[in-house]
Amino acid sequence: MEAVIDNLMRQEFVSVWVRDPQIQREDFWHAHIDYEVCIQTNSMCFTKKISCVRRRYSEFVWLRQRLQENALLMELPKLPPRNPFFSLNSAEQVNQRMTGLQQFLDVILQNPVVLSDSCLHLFLQSQLSITKIEACASGQTRFSVDQAIQRCGCELRRFHSEEELAGEGKACFDSDGESTSSSGLGQSSEAVTASEEDTPIKDATPIKEELFDCMSASVCGEQKVEP
């Protein structure tokens, strides 16, 4: 019996959470939503065993395109489609998109071919912009992929429930030492490409409260996203 338990503990796993949608202001009139992407794993494929970064929808679009180019004839799962009527004011639309992003990562992280792609690891475990990810993955930076990931200062040690995860301090730094806050509705993350989520807004505070109400139907702790 002990041998069976020991064998189970030795098995590799990768758990991913897409959660905590937050509105990031780009200027006085425009904003977009990004999401916290958290990884917990014992896999040797990953430099860090626990990490959290923030990513927006347009960055997920870039990631899929890049992975598909390297996956050759293998068809990767689809992302939630672009919606010309996507609204920051709709908690339902935000939650549906977040669920779709979670399902996308759940599938690709089980694919050994995709797991060998440096861009995926930089996307998941560093806060580098897309431009810097491409440069780092192609060896055009003064730092390596592992160094870029290690310099992302995520202080999380464990997370077994959403309450514990939310209670930990989180701050990640890109390779040039610029910090990006993961809390509140303050400064936006570095913009990558335009998308339909870059929407004019006047006051984001009521929206944020509505989104957190909607989160009760989403990811919590080790529980996967419900359809």
mmCIF file of the C-alpha atoms, coordinates in Angstrom:
data_MODEL
# 
_entry.id   MODEL 
# 
loop_
_atom_site.group_PDB 
_atom_site.id 
_atom_site.type_symbol 
_atom_site.label_atom_id 
_atom_site.label_alt_id 
_atom_site.label_comp_id 
_atom_site.label_asym_id 
_atom_site.label_entity_id 
_atom_site.label_seq_id 
_atom_site.pdbx_PDB_ins_code 
_atom_site.Cartn_x 
_atom_site.Cartn_y 
_atom_site.Cartn_z 
_atom_site.occupancy 
_atom_site.B_iso_or_equiv 
_atom_site.pdbx_formal_charge 
_atom_site.auth_seq_id 
_atom_site.auth_comp_id 
_atom_site.auth_asym_id 
_atom_site.auth_atom_id 
_atom_site.pdbx_PDB_model_num 
ATOM 1   C CA . MET A 1 1   ? 0.000   0.000  0.000   1.00 0.00 ? 1   MET A CA 1 
ATOM 2   C CA . GLU A 1 2   ? 2.813   2.386  0.878   1.00 0.00 ? 2   GLU A CA 1 
ATOM 3   C CA . ALA A 1 3   ? 4.424   1.669  -2.485  1.00 0.00 ? 3   ALA A CA 1 
ATOM 4   C CA . VAL A 1 4   ? 1.208   2.605  -4.286  1.00 0.00 ? 4   VAL A CA 1 
ATOM 5   C CA . ILE A 1 5   ? 0.921   5.888  -2.374  1.00 0.00 ? 5   ILE A CA 1 
ATOM 6   C CA . ASP A 1 6   ? 4.579   6.677  -3.017  1.00 0.00 ? 6   ASP A CA 1 
ATOM 7   C CA . ASN A 1 7   ? 4.101   6.032  -6.730  1.00 0.00 ? 7   ASN A CA 1 
ATOM 8   C CA . LEU A 1 8   ? 1.092   8.350  -6.851  1.00 0.00 ? 8   LEU A CA 1 
ATOM 9   C CA . MET A 1 9   ? 3.035   11.097 -5.103  1.00 0.00 ? 9   MET A CA 1 
ATOM 10  C CA . ARG A 1 10  ? 5.825   10.747 -7.620  1.00 0.00 ? 10  ARG A CA 1 
ATOM 11  C CA . GLN A 1 11  ? 3.521   11.232 -10.602 1.00 0.00 ? 11  GLN A CA 1 
ATOM 12  C CA . GLU A 1 12  ? 3.918   14.567 -12.316 1.00 0.00 ? 12  GLU A CA 1 
ATOM 13  C CA . PHE A 1 13  ? 1.033   17.008 -12.403 1.00 0.00 ? 13  PHE A CA 1 
ATOM 14  C CA . VAL A 1 14  ? 0.403   20.509 -13.723 1.00 0.00 ? 14  VAL A CA 1 
ATOM 15  C CA . SER A 1 15  ? -2.492  22.491 -12.261 1.00 0.00 ? 15  SER A CA 1 
ATOM 16  C CA . VAL A 1 16  ? -3.479  25.821 -13.768 1.00 0.00 ? 16  VAL A CA 1 
ATOM 17  C CA . TRP A 1 17  ? -5.939  28.479 -12.645 1.00 0.00 ? 17  TRP A CA 1 
ATOM 18  C CA . VAL A 1 18  ? -7.219  31.443 -14.656 1.00 0.00 ? 18  VAL A CA 1 
ATOM 19  C CA . ARG A 1 19  ? -8.918  33.778 -12.206 1.00 0.00 ? 19  ARG A CA 1 
ATOM 20  C CA . ASP A 1 20  ? -9.208  37.265 -10.730 1.00 0.00 ? 20  ASP A CA 1 
ATOM 21  C CA . PRO A 1 21  ? -10.244 39.386 -13.757 1.00 0.00 ? 21  PRO A CA 1 
ATOM 22  C CA . GLN A 1 22  ? -9.185  42.989 -13.238 1.00 0.00 ? 22  GLN A CA 1 
ATOM 23  C CA . ILE A 1 23  ? -9.752  46.129 -15.235 1.00 0.00 ? 23  ILE A CA 1 
ATOM 24  C CA . GLN A 1 24  ? -6.508  47.862 -16.219 1.00 0.00 ? 24  GLN A CA 1 
ATOM 25  C CA . ARG A 1 25  ? -6.694  51.472 -17.377 1.00 0.00 ? 25  ARG A CA 1 
ATOM 26  C CA . GLU A 1 26  ? -4.649  52.410 -20.426 1.00 0.00 ? 26  GLU A CA 1 
ATOM 27  C CA . ASP A 1 27  ? -5.538  56.081 -20.343 1.00 0.00 ? 27  ASP A CA 1 
ATOM 28  C CA . PHE A 1 28  ? -8.405  58.221 -19.098 1.00 0.00 ? 28  PHE A CA 1 
ATOM 29  C CA . TRP A 1 29  ? -10.886 56.754 -21.600 1.00 0.00 ? 29  TRP A CA 1 
ATOM 30  C CA . HIS A 1 30  ? -9.673  53.261 -22.390 1.00 0.00 ? 30  HIS A CA 1 
ATOM 31  C CA . ALA A 1 31  ? -9.163  50.075 -20.406 1.00 0.00 ? 31  ALA A CA 1 
ATOM 32  C CA . HIS A 1 32  ? -8.854  46.328 -20.839 1.00 0.00 ? 32  HIS A CA 1 
ATOM 33  C CA . ILE A 1 33  ? -9.230  43.248 -18.635 1.00 0.00 ? 33  ILE A CA 1 
ATOM 34  C CA . ASP A 1 34  ? -6.403  40.943 -17.663 1.00 0.00 ? 34  ASP A CA 1 
ATOM 35  C CA . TYR A 1 35  ? -6.478  37.685 -15.712 1.00 0.00 ? 35  TYR A CA 1 
ATOM 36  C CA . GLU A 1 36  ? -4.243  36.040 -13.164 1.00 0.00 ? 36  GLU A CA 1 
ATOM 37  C CA . VAL A 1 37  ? -2.704  32.808 -14.475 1.00 0.00 ? 37  VAL A CA 1 
ATOM 38  C CA . CYS A 1 38  ? -1.422  30.578 -11.660 1.00 0.00 ? 38  CYS A CA 1 
ATOM 39  C CA . ILE A 1 39  ? 0.605   27.394 -12.044 1.00 0.00 ? 39  ILE A CA 1 
ATOM 40  C CA . GLN A 1 40  ? 1.267   24.716 -9.427  1.00 0.00 ? 40  GLN A CA 1 
ATOM 41  C CA . THR A 1 41  ? 3.280   21.703 -10.571 1.00 0.00 ? 41  THR A CA 1 
ATOM 42  C CA . ASN A 1 42  ? 5.935   19.157 -9.713  1.00 0.00 ? 42  ASN A CA 1 
ATOM 43  C CA . SER A 1 43  ? 6.858   18.665 -13.367 1.00 0.00 ? 43  SER A CA 1 
ATOM 44  C CA . MET A 1 44  ? 10.519  18.834 -14.332 1.00 0.00 ? 44  MET A CA 1 
ATOM 45  C CA . CYS A 1 45  ? 9.451   20.766 -17.442 1.00 0.00 ? 45  CYS A CA 1 
ATOM 46  C CA . PHE A 1 46  ? 8.853   23.899 -15.343 1.00 0.00 ? 46  PHE A CA 1 
ATOM 47  C CA . THR A 1 47  ? 11.523  26.151 -13.879 1.00 0.00 ? 47  THR A CA 1 
ATOM 48  C CA . LYS A 1 48  ? 9.219   27.264 -11.057 1.00 0.00 ? 48  LYS A CA 1 
ATOM 49  C CA . LYS A 1 49  ? 6.830   24.955 -9.264  1.00 0.00 ? 49  LYS A CA 1 
ATOM 50  C CA . ILE A 1 50  ? 4.473   27.759 -8.224  1.00 0.00 ? 50  ILE A CA 1 
ATOM 51  C CA . SER A 1 51  ? 3.952   30.997 -10.135 1.00 0.00 ? 51  SER A CA 1 
ATOM 52  C CA . CYS A 1 52  ? 1.375   33.678 -10.879 1.00 0.00 ? 52  CYS A CA 1 
ATOM 53  C CA . VAL A 1 53  ? 1.396   36.226 -13.696 1.00 0.00 ? 53  VAL A CA 1 
ATOM 54  C CA . ARG A 1 54  ? -1.222  38.427 -15.306 1.00 0.00 ? 54  ARG A CA 1 
ATOM 55  C CA . ARG A 1 55  ? -2.182  38.078 -18.981 1.00 0.00 ? 55  ARG A CA 1 
ATOM 56  C CA . ARG A 1 56  ? -4.819  39.608 -21.232 1.00 0.00 ? 56  ARG A CA 1 
ATOM 57  C CA . TYR A 1 57  ? -6.877  38.040 -23.994 1.00 0.00 ? 57  TYR A CA 1 
ATOM 58  C CA . SER A 1 58  ? -4.798  39.427 -26.882 1.00 0.00 ? 58  SER A CA 1 
ATOM 59  C CA . GLU A 1 59  ? -1.695  37.820 -25.359 1.00 0.00 ? 59  GLU A CA 1 
ATOM 60  C CA . PHE A 1 60  ? -3.480  34.450 -25.319 1.00 0.00 ? 60  PHE A CA 1 
ATOM 61  C CA . VAL A 1 61  ? -4.261  34.967 -29.026 1.00 0.00 ? 61  VAL A CA 1 
ATOM 62  C CA . TRP A 1 62  ? -0.566  35.522 -29.734 1.00 0.00 ? 62  TRP A CA 1 
ATOM 63  C CA . LEU A 1 63  ? 0.385   32.458 -27.658 1.00 0.00 ? 63  LEU A CA 1 
ATOM 64  C CA . ARG A 1 64  ? -1.904  30.128 -29.580 1.00 0.00 ? 64  ARG A CA 1 
ATOM 65  C CA . GLN A 1 65  ? -0.649  31.422 -32.926 1.00 0.00 ? 65  GLN A CA 1 
ATOM 66  C CA . ARG A 1 66  ? 2.961   30.938 -31.862 1.00 0.00 ? 66  ARG A CA 1 
ATOM 67  C CA . LEU A 1 67  ? 2.393   27.446 -30.445 1.00 0.00 ? 67  LEU A CA 1 
ATOM 68  C CA . GLN A 1 68  ? 0.432   26.402 -33.525 1.00 0.00 ? 68  GLN A CA 1 
ATOM 69  C CA . GLU A 1 69  ? 3.331   27.453 -35.764 1.00 0.00 ? 69  GLU A CA 1 
ATOM 70  C CA . ASN A 1 70  ? 5.667   25.185 -33.812 1.00 0.00 ? 70  ASN A CA 1 
ATOM 71  C CA . ALA A 1 71  ? 3.202   22.307 -33.442 1.00 0.00 ? 71  ALA A CA 1 
ATOM 72  C CA . LEU A 1 72  ? 3.179   21.693 -37.224 1.00 0.00 ? 72  LEU A CA 1 
ATOM 73  C CA . LEU A 1 73  ? 0.240   19.423 -38.130 1.00 0.00 ? 73  LEU A CA 1 
ATOM 74  C CA . MET A 1 74  ? -1.071  19.145 -34.583 1.00 0.00 ? 74  MET A CA 1 
ATOM 75  C CA . GLU A 1 75  ? -4.291  21.116 -34.139 1.00 0.00 ? 75  GLU A CA 1 
ATOM 76  C CA . LEU A 1 76  ? -4.403  23.028 -30.877 1.00 0.00 ? 76  LEU A CA 1 
ATOM 77  C CA . PRO A 1 77  ? -7.640  23.730 -28.990 1.00 0.00 ? 77  PRO A CA 1 
ATOM 78  C CA . LYS A 1 78  ? -9.500  26.923 -29.791 1.00 0.00 ? 78  LYS A CA 1 
ATOM 79  C CA . LEU A 1 79  ? -9.602  30.015 -27.650 1.00 0.00 ? 79  LEU A CA 1 
ATOM 80  C CA . PRO A 1 80  ? -12.918 31.648 -26.787 1.00 0.00 ? 80  PRO A CA 1 
ATOM 81  C CA . PRO A 1 81  ? -13.784 33.605 -29.959 1.00 0.00 ? 81  PRO A CA 1 
ATOM 82  C CA . ARG A 1 82  ? -13.396 37.340 -30.334 1.00 0.00 ? 82  ARG A CA 1 
ATOM 83  C CA . ASN A 1 83  ? -16.645 39.111 -29.630 1.00 0.00 ? 83  ASN A CA 1 
ATOM 84  C CA . PRO A 1 84  ? -17.239 42.475 -31.356 1.00 0.00 ? 84  PRO A CA 1 
ATOM 85  C CA . PHE A 1 85  ? -19.793 43.222 -28.644 1.00 0.00 ? 85  PHE A CA 1 
ATOM 86  C CA . PHE A 1 86  ? -17.556 42.270 -25.712 1.00 0.00 ? 86  PHE A CA 1 
ATOM 87  C CA . SER A 1 87  ? -18.211 44.617 -22.819 1.00 0.00 ? 87  SER A CA 1 
ATOM 88  C CA . LEU A 1 88  ? -16.273 45.313 -19.658 1.00 0.00 ? 88  LEU A CA 1 
ATOM 89  C CA . ASN A 1 89  ? -19.635 45.903 -18.032 1.00 0.00 ? 89  ASN A CA 1 
ATOM 90  C CA . SER A 1 90  ? -20.773 42.305 -18.580 1.00 0.00 ? 90  SER A CA 1 
ATOM 91  C CA . ALA A 1 91  ? -19.623 40.013 -15.779 1.00 0.00 ? 91  ALA A CA 1 
ATOM 92  C CA . GLU A 1 92  ? -21.176 37.088 -17.661 1.00 0.00 ? 92  GLU A CA 1 
ATOM 93  C CA . GLN A 1 93  ? -19.093 37.729 -20.788 1.00 0.00 ? 93  GLN A CA 1 
ATOM 94  C CA . VAL A 1 94  ? -15.924 38.172 -18.745 1.00 0.00 ? 94  VAL A CA 1 
ATOM 95  C CA . ASN A 1 95  ? -16.550 34.950 -16.844 1.00 0.00 ? 95  ASN A CA 1 
ATOM 96  C CA . GLN A 1 96  ? -17.271 33.013 -20.049 1.00 0.00 ? 96  GLN A CA 1 
ATOM 97  C CA . ARG A 1 97  ? -14.019 34.228 -21.580 1.00 0.00 ? 97  ARG A CA 1 
ATOM 98  C CA . MET A 1 98  ? -12.092 33.368 -18.426 1.00 0.00 ? 98  MET A CA 1 
ATOM 99  C CA . THR A 1 99  ? -13.548 29.853 -18.463 1.00 0.00 ? 99  THR A CA 1 
ATOM 100 C CA . GLY A 1 100 ? -12.526 29.427 -22.107 1.00 0.00 ? 100 GLY A CA 1 
ATOM 101 C CA . LEU A 1 101 ? -8.969  30.538 -21.372 1.00 0.00 ? 101 LEU A CA 1 
ATOM 102 C CA . GLN A 1 102 ? -8.801  28.058 -18.496 1.00 0.00 ? 102 GLN A CA 1 
ATOM 103 C CA . GLN A 1 103 ? -9.995  25.209 -20.722 1.00 0.00 ? 103 GLN A CA 1 
ATOM 104 C CA . PHE A 1 104 ? -7.431  26.141 -23.385 1.00 0.00 ? 104 PHE A CA 1 
ATOM 105 C CA . LEU A 1 105 ? -4.555  25.952 -20.904 1.00 0.00 ? 105 LEU A CA 1 
ATOM 106 C CA . ASP A 1 106 ? -5.890  22.743 -19.328 1.00 0.00 ? 106 ASP A CA 1 
ATOM 107 C CA . VAL A 1 107 ? -5.556  20.993 -22.700 1.00 0.00 ? 107 VAL A CA 1 
ATOM 108 C CA . ILE A 1 108 ? -2.252  22.359 -23.981 1.00 0.00 ? 108 ILE A CA 1 
ATOM 109 C CA . LEU A 1 109 ? -0.462  21.730 -20.688 1.00 0.00 ? 109 LEU A CA 1 
ATOM 110 C CA . GLN A 1 110 ? -1.063  18.007 -21.190 1.00 0.00 ? 110 GLN A CA 1 
ATOM 111 C CA . ASN A 1 111 ? 0.731   18.093 -24.557 1.00 0.00 ? 111 ASN A CA 1 
ATOM 112 C CA . PRO A 1 112 ? 4.449   17.170 -24.347 1.00 0.00 ? 112 PRO A CA 1 
ATOM 113 C CA . VAL A 1 113 ? 5.193   18.827 -27.703 1.00 0.00 ? 113 VAL A CA 1 
ATOM 114 C CA . VAL A 1 114 ? 3.767   22.149 -26.548 1.00 0.00 ? 114 VAL A CA 1 
ATOM 115 C CA . LEU A 1 115 ? 5.488   21.865 -23.160 1.00 0.00 ? 115 LEU A CA 1 
ATOM 116 C CA . SER A 1 116 ? 8.857   21.981 -24.919 1.00 0.00 ? 116 SER A CA 1 
ATOM 117 C CA . ASP A 1 117 ? 8.164   25.484 -26.283 1.00 0.00 ? 117 ASP A CA 1 
ATOM 118 C CA . SER A 1 118 ? 10.071  28.236 -24.460 1.00 0.00 ? 118 SER A CA 1 
ATOM 119 C CA . CYS A 1 119 ? 7.440   30.825 -25.349 1.00 0.00 ? 119 CYS A CA 1 
ATOM 120 C CA . LEU A 1 120 ? 4.837   28.916 -23.352 1.00 0.00 ? 120 LEU A CA 1 
ATOM 121 C CA . HIS A 1 121 ? 7.012   28.915 -20.234 1.00 0.00 ? 121 HIS A CA 1 
ATOM 122 C CA . LEU A 1 122 ? 7.825   32.607 -20.546 1.00 0.00 ? 122 LEU A CA 1 
ATOM 123 C CA . PHE A 1 123 ? 4.134   33.355 -21.054 1.00 0.00 ? 123 PHE A CA 1 
ATOM 124 C CA . LEU A 1 124 ? 3.119   31.385 -17.954 1.00 0.00 ? 124 LEU A CA 1 
ATOM 125 C CA . GLN A 1 125 ? 5.988   32.142 -15.584 1.00 0.00 ? 125 GLN A CA 1 
ATOM 126 C CA . SER A 1 126 ? 7.337   35.582 -16.423 1.00 0.00 ? 126 SER A CA 1 
ATOM 127 C CA . GLN A 1 127 ? 5.699   38.967 -16.831 1.00 0.00 ? 127 GLN A CA 1 
ATOM 128 C CA . LEU A 1 128 ? 7.672   39.765 -19.987 1.00 0.00 ? 128 LEU A CA 1 
ATOM 129 C CA . SER A 1 129 ? 5.823   41.500 -22.781 1.00 0.00 ? 129 SER A CA 1 
ATOM 130 C CA . ILE A 1 130 ? 5.194   39.574 -25.995 1.00 0.00 ? 130 ILE A CA 1 
ATOM 131 C CA . THR A 1 131 ? 8.024   41.416 -27.750 1.00 0.00 ? 131 THR A CA 1 
ATOM 132 C CA . LYS A 1 132 ? 10.469  40.461 -24.995 1.00 0.00 ? 132 LYS A CA 1 
ATOM 133 C CA . ILE A 1 133 ? 9.215   36.861 -24.919 1.00 0.00 ? 133 ILE A CA 1 
ATOM 134 C CA . GLU A 1 134 ? 9.951   36.508 -28.636 1.00 0.00 ? 134 GLU A CA 1 
ATOM 135 C CA . ALA A 1 135 ? 13.389  38.057 -28.222 1.00 0.00 ? 135 ALA A CA 1 
ATOM 136 C CA . CYS A 1 136 ? 14.265  35.905 -25.207 1.00 0.00 ? 136 CYS A CA 1 
ATOM 137 C CA . ALA A 1 137 ? 13.044  32.661 -26.799 1.00 0.00 ? 137 ALA A CA 1 
ATOM 138 C CA . SER A 1 138 ? 15.164  33.342 -29.883 1.00 0.00 ? 138 SER A CA 1 
ATOM 139 C CA . GLY A 1 139 ? 18.295  34.092 -27.848 1.00 0.00 ? 139 GLY A CA 1 
ATOM 140 C CA . GLN A 1 140 ? 18.368  37.819 -28.580 1.00 0.00 ? 140 GLN A CA 1 
ATOM 141 C CA . THR A 1 141 ? 18.463  38.989 -24.957 1.00 0.00 ? 141 THR A CA 1 
ATOM 142 C CA . ARG A 1 142 ? 21.265  39.166 -22.398 1.00 0.00 ? 142 ARG A CA 1 
ATOM 143 C CA . PHE A 1 143 ? 19.307  36.799 -20.150 1.00 0.00 ? 143 PHE A CA 1 
ATOM 144 C CA . SER A 1 144 ? 18.217  33.207 -20.736 1.00 0.00 ? 144 SER A CA 1 
ATOM 145 C CA . VAL A 1 145 ? 14.702  31.773 -20.498 1.00 0.00 ? 145 VAL A CA 1 
ATOM 146 C CA . ASP A 1 146 ? 15.410  30.320 -17.050 1.00 0.00 ? 146 ASP A CA 1 
ATOM 147 C CA . GLN A 1 147 ? 16.870  33.605 -15.821 1.00 0.00 ? 147 GLN A CA 1 
ATOM 148 C CA . ALA A 1 148 ? 13.830  35.538 -17.042 1.00 0.00 ? 148 ALA A CA 1 
ATOM 149 C CA . ILE A 1 149 ? 11.517  33.156 -15.195 1.00 0.00 ? 149 ILE A CA 1 
ATOM 150 C CA . GLN A 1 150 ? 13.581  33.180 -12.002 1.00 0.00 ? 150 GLN A CA 1 
ATOM 151 C CA . ARG A 1 151 ? 13.570  36.974 -11.931 1.00 0.00 ? 151 ARG A CA 1 
ATOM 152 C CA . CYS A 1 152 ? 9.791   37.055 -11.837 1.00 0.00 ? 152 CYS A CA 1 
ATOM 153 C CA . GLY A 1 153 ? 9.489   37.653 -8.102  1.00 0.00 ? 153 GLY A CA 1 
ATOM 154 C CA . CYS A 1 154 ? 6.363   35.672 -7.257  1.00 0.00 ? 154 CYS A CA 1 
ATOM 155 C CA . GLU A 1 155 ? 6.280   35.190 -3.486  1.00 0.00 ? 155 GLU A CA 1 
ATOM 156 C CA . LEU A 1 156 ? 3.646   32.465 -3.417  1.00 0.00 ? 156 LEU A CA 1 
ATOM 157 C CA . ARG A 1 157 ? 4.683   29.315 -1.584  1.00 0.00 ? 157 ARG A CA 1 
ATOM 158 C CA . ARG A 1 158 ? 1.452   27.343 -1.777  1.00 0.00 ? 158 ARG A CA 1 
ATOM 159 C CA . PHE A 1 159 ? -2.226  27.761 -2.535  1.00 0.00 ? 159 PHE A CA 1 
ATOM 160 C CA . HIS A 1 160 ? -4.916  25.274 -1.637  1.00 0.00 ? 160 HIS A CA 1 
ATOM 161 C CA . SER A 1 161 ? -7.945  27.533 -1.815  1.00 0.00 ? 161 SER A CA 1 
ATOM 162 C CA . GLU A 1 162 ? -8.880  30.769 -3.503  1.00 0.00 ? 162 GLU A CA 1 
ATOM 163 C CA . GLU A 1 163 ? -8.992  32.497 -0.113  1.00 0.00 ? 163 GLU A CA 1 
ATOM 164 C CA . GLU A 1 164 ? -5.405  31.502 0.660   1.00 0.00 ? 164 GLU A CA 1 
ATOM 165 C CA . LEU A 1 165 ? -4.275  32.518 -2.800  1.00 0.00 ? 165 LEU A CA 1 
ATOM 166 C CA . ALA A 1 166 ? -5.988  35.895 -2.572  1.00 0.00 ? 166 ALA A CA 1 
ATOM 167 C CA . GLY A 1 167 ? -4.391  36.514 0.809   1.00 0.00 ? 167 GLY A CA 1 
ATOM 168 C CA . GLU A 1 168 ? -0.810  36.191 -0.400  1.00 0.00 ? 168 GLU A CA 1 
ATOM 169 C CA . GLY A 1 169 ? 1.192   39.165 -1.661  1.00 0.00 ? 169 GLY A CA 1 
ATOM 170 C CA . LYS A 1 170 ? 1.826   39.006 -5.402  1.00 0.00 ? 170 LYS A CA 1 
ATOM 171 C CA . ALA A 1 171 ? 4.221   41.119 -7.469  1.00 0.00 ? 171 ALA A CA 1 
ATOM 172 C CA . CYS A 1 172 ? 6.097   40.104 -10.606 1.00 0.00 ? 172 CYS A CA 1 
ATOM 173 C CA . PHE A 1 173 ? 8.986   41.913 -12.270 1.00 0.00 ? 173 PHE A CA 1 
ATOM 174 C CA . ASP A 1 174 ? 10.107  41.833 -15.863 1.00 0.00 ? 174 ASP A CA 1 
ATOM 175 C CA . SER A 1 175 ? 13.731  41.328 -16.791 1.00 0.00 ? 175 SER A CA 1 
ATOM 176 C CA . ASP A 1 176 ? 14.466  45.065 -16.831 1.00 0.00 ? 176 ASP A CA 1 
ATOM 177 C CA . GLY A 1 177 ? 13.258  45.477 -13.264 1.00 0.00 ? 177 GLY A CA 1 
ATOM 178 C CA . GLU A 1 178 ? 9.945   47.185 -14.064 1.00 0.00 ? 178 GLU A CA 1 
ATOM 179 C CA . SER A 1 179 ? 7.205   46.135 -11.678 1.00 0.00 ? 179 SER A CA 1 
ATOM 180 C CA . THR A 1 180 ? 3.601   45.344 -12.558 1.00 0.00 ? 180 THR A CA 1 
ATOM 181 C CA . SER A 1 181 ? 1.052   45.382 -9.776  1.00 0.00 ? 181 SER A CA 1 
ATOM 182 C CA . SER A 1 182 ? -1.526  42.587 -9.686  1.00 0.00 ? 182 SER A CA 1 
ATOM 183 C CA . SER A 1 183 ? -3.996  44.334 -7.413  1.00 0.00 ? 183 SER A CA 1 
ATOM 184 C CA . GLY A 1 184 ? -6.532  47.083 -7.771  1.00 0.00 ? 184 GLY A CA 1 
ATOM 185 C CA . LEU A 1 185 ? -7.499  49.110 -10.800 1.00 0.00 ? 185 LEU A CA 1 
ATOM 186 C CA . GLY A 1 186 ? -4.317  51.116 -11.003 1.00 0.00 ? 186 GLY A CA 1 
ATOM 187 C CA . GLN A 1 187 ? -1.893  51.325 -13.894 1.00 0.00 ? 187 GLN A CA 1 
ATOM 188 C CA . SER A 1 188 ? -2.457  48.979 -16.812 1.00 0.00 ? 188 SER A CA 1 
ATOM 189 C CA . SER A 1 189 ? -0.104  46.190 -17.829 1.00 0.00 ? 189 SER A CA 1 
ATOM 190 C CA . GLU A 1 190 ? 2.066   46.859 -20.871 1.00 0.00 ? 190 GLU A CA 1 
ATOM 191 C CA . ALA A 1 191 ? -0.153  46.867 -23.956 1.00 0.00 ? 191 ALA A CA 1 
ATOM 192 C CA . VAL A 1 192 ? 0.633   44.237 -26.579 1.00 0.00 ? 192 VAL A CA 1 
ATOM 193 C CA . THR A 1 193 ? -1.888  44.324 -29.396 1.00 0.00 ? 193 THR A CA 1 
ATOM 194 C CA . ALA A 1 194 ? -5.260  45.918 -29.828 1.00 0.00 ? 194 ALA A CA 1 
ATOM 195 C CA . SER A 1 195 ? -8.354  43.835 -29.163 1.00 0.00 ? 195 SER A CA 1 
ATOM 196 C CA . GLU A 1 196 ? -12.043 44.297 -28.601 1.00 0.00 ? 196 GLU A CA 1 
ATOM 197 C CA . GLU A 1 197 ? -11.475 44.497 -24.857 1.00 0.00 ? 197 GLU A CA 1 
ATOM 198 C CA . ASP A 1 198 ? -9.827  47.919 -25.207 1.00 0.00 ? 198 ASP A CA 1 
ATOM 199 C CA . THR A 1 199 ? -13.089 49.630 -24.408 1.00 0.00 ? 199 THR A CA 1 
ATOM 200 C CA . PRO A 1 200 ? -13.876 53.189 -23.290 1.00 0.00 ? 200 PRO A CA 1 
ATOM 201 C CA . ILE A 1 201 ? -15.036 53.364 -19.689 1.00 0.00 ? 201 ILE A CA 1 
ATOM 202 C CA . LYS A 1 202 ? -15.913 56.063 -17.190 1.00 0.00 ? 202 LYS A CA 1 
ATOM 203 C CA . ASP A 1 203 ? -15.850 54.317 -13.827 1.00 0.00 ? 203 ASP A CA 1 
ATOM 204 C CA . ALA A 1 204 ? -14.500 50.790 -13.393 1.00 0.00 ? 204 ALA A CA 1 
ATOM 205 C CA . THR A 1 205 ? -15.194 50.365 -9.679  1.00 0.00 ? 205 THR A CA 1 
ATOM 206 C CA . PRO A 1 206 ? -18.785 49.028 -9.923  1.00 0.00 ? 206 PRO A CA 1 
ATOM 207 C CA . ILE A 1 207 ? -17.645 46.656 -12.674 1.00 0.00 ? 207 ILE A CA 1 
ATOM 208 C CA . LYS A 1 208 ? -14.914 45.195 -10.455 1.00 0.00 ? 208 LYS A CA 1 
ATOM 209 C CA . GLU A 1 209 ? -17.428 44.482 -7.693  1.00 0.00 ? 209 GLU A CA 1 
ATOM 210 C CA . GLU A 1 210 ? -19.743 42.733 -10.153 1.00 0.00 ? 210 GLU A CA 1 
ATOM 211 C CA . LEU A 1 211 ? -16.889 40.599 -11.479 1.00 0.00 ? 211 LEU A CA 1 
ATOM 212 C CA . PHE A 1 212 ? -15.976 39.347 -8.028  1.00 0.00 ? 212 PHE A CA 1 
ATOM 213 C CA . ASP A 1 213 ? -19.613 38.381 -7.413  1.00 0.00 ? 213 ASP A CA 1 
ATOM 214 C CA . CYS A 1 214 ? -19.465 36.379 -10.621 1.00 0.00 ? 214 CYS A CA 1 
ATOM 215 C CA . MET A 1 215 ? -16.253 34.621 -9.549  1.00 0.00 ? 215 MET A CA 1 
ATOM 216 C CA . SER A 1 216 ? -18.177 32.414 -7.116  1.00 0.00 ? 216 SER A CA 1 
ATOM 217 C CA . ALA A 1 217 ? -19.185 30.265 -10.081 1.00 0.00 ? 217 ALA A CA 1 
ATOM 218 C CA . SER A 1 218 ? -15.621 29.962 -11.358 1.00 0.00 ? 218 SER A CA 1 
ATOM 219 C CA . VAL A 1 219 ? -12.359 28.487 -10.113 1.00 0.00 ? 219 VAL A CA 1 
ATOM 220 C CA . CYS A 1 220 ? -11.853 27.850 -6.417  1.00 0.00 ? 220 CYS A CA 1 
ATOM 221 C CA . GLY A 1 221 ? -8.802  26.159 -4.974  1.00 0.00 ? 221 GLY A CA 1 
ATOM 222 C CA . GLU A 1 222 ? -8.104  22.794 -6.553  1.00 0.00 ? 222 GLU A CA 1 
ATOM 223 C CA . GLN A 1 223 ? -11.506 22.628 -8.173  1.00 0.00 ? 223 GLN A CA 1 
ATOM 224 C CA . LYS A 1 224 ? -11.496 22.973 -11.941 1.00 0.00 ? 224 LYS A CA 1 
ATOM 225 C CA . VAL A 1 225 ? -13.640 25.450 -13.819 1.00 0.00 ? 225 VAL A CA 1 
ATOM 226 C CA . GLU A 1 226 ? -17.238 24.427 -14.151 1.00 0.00 ? 226 GLU A CA 1 
ATOM 227 C CA . PRO A 1 227 ? -18.745 24.699 -17.629 1.00 0.00 ? 227 PRO A CA 1 
# 
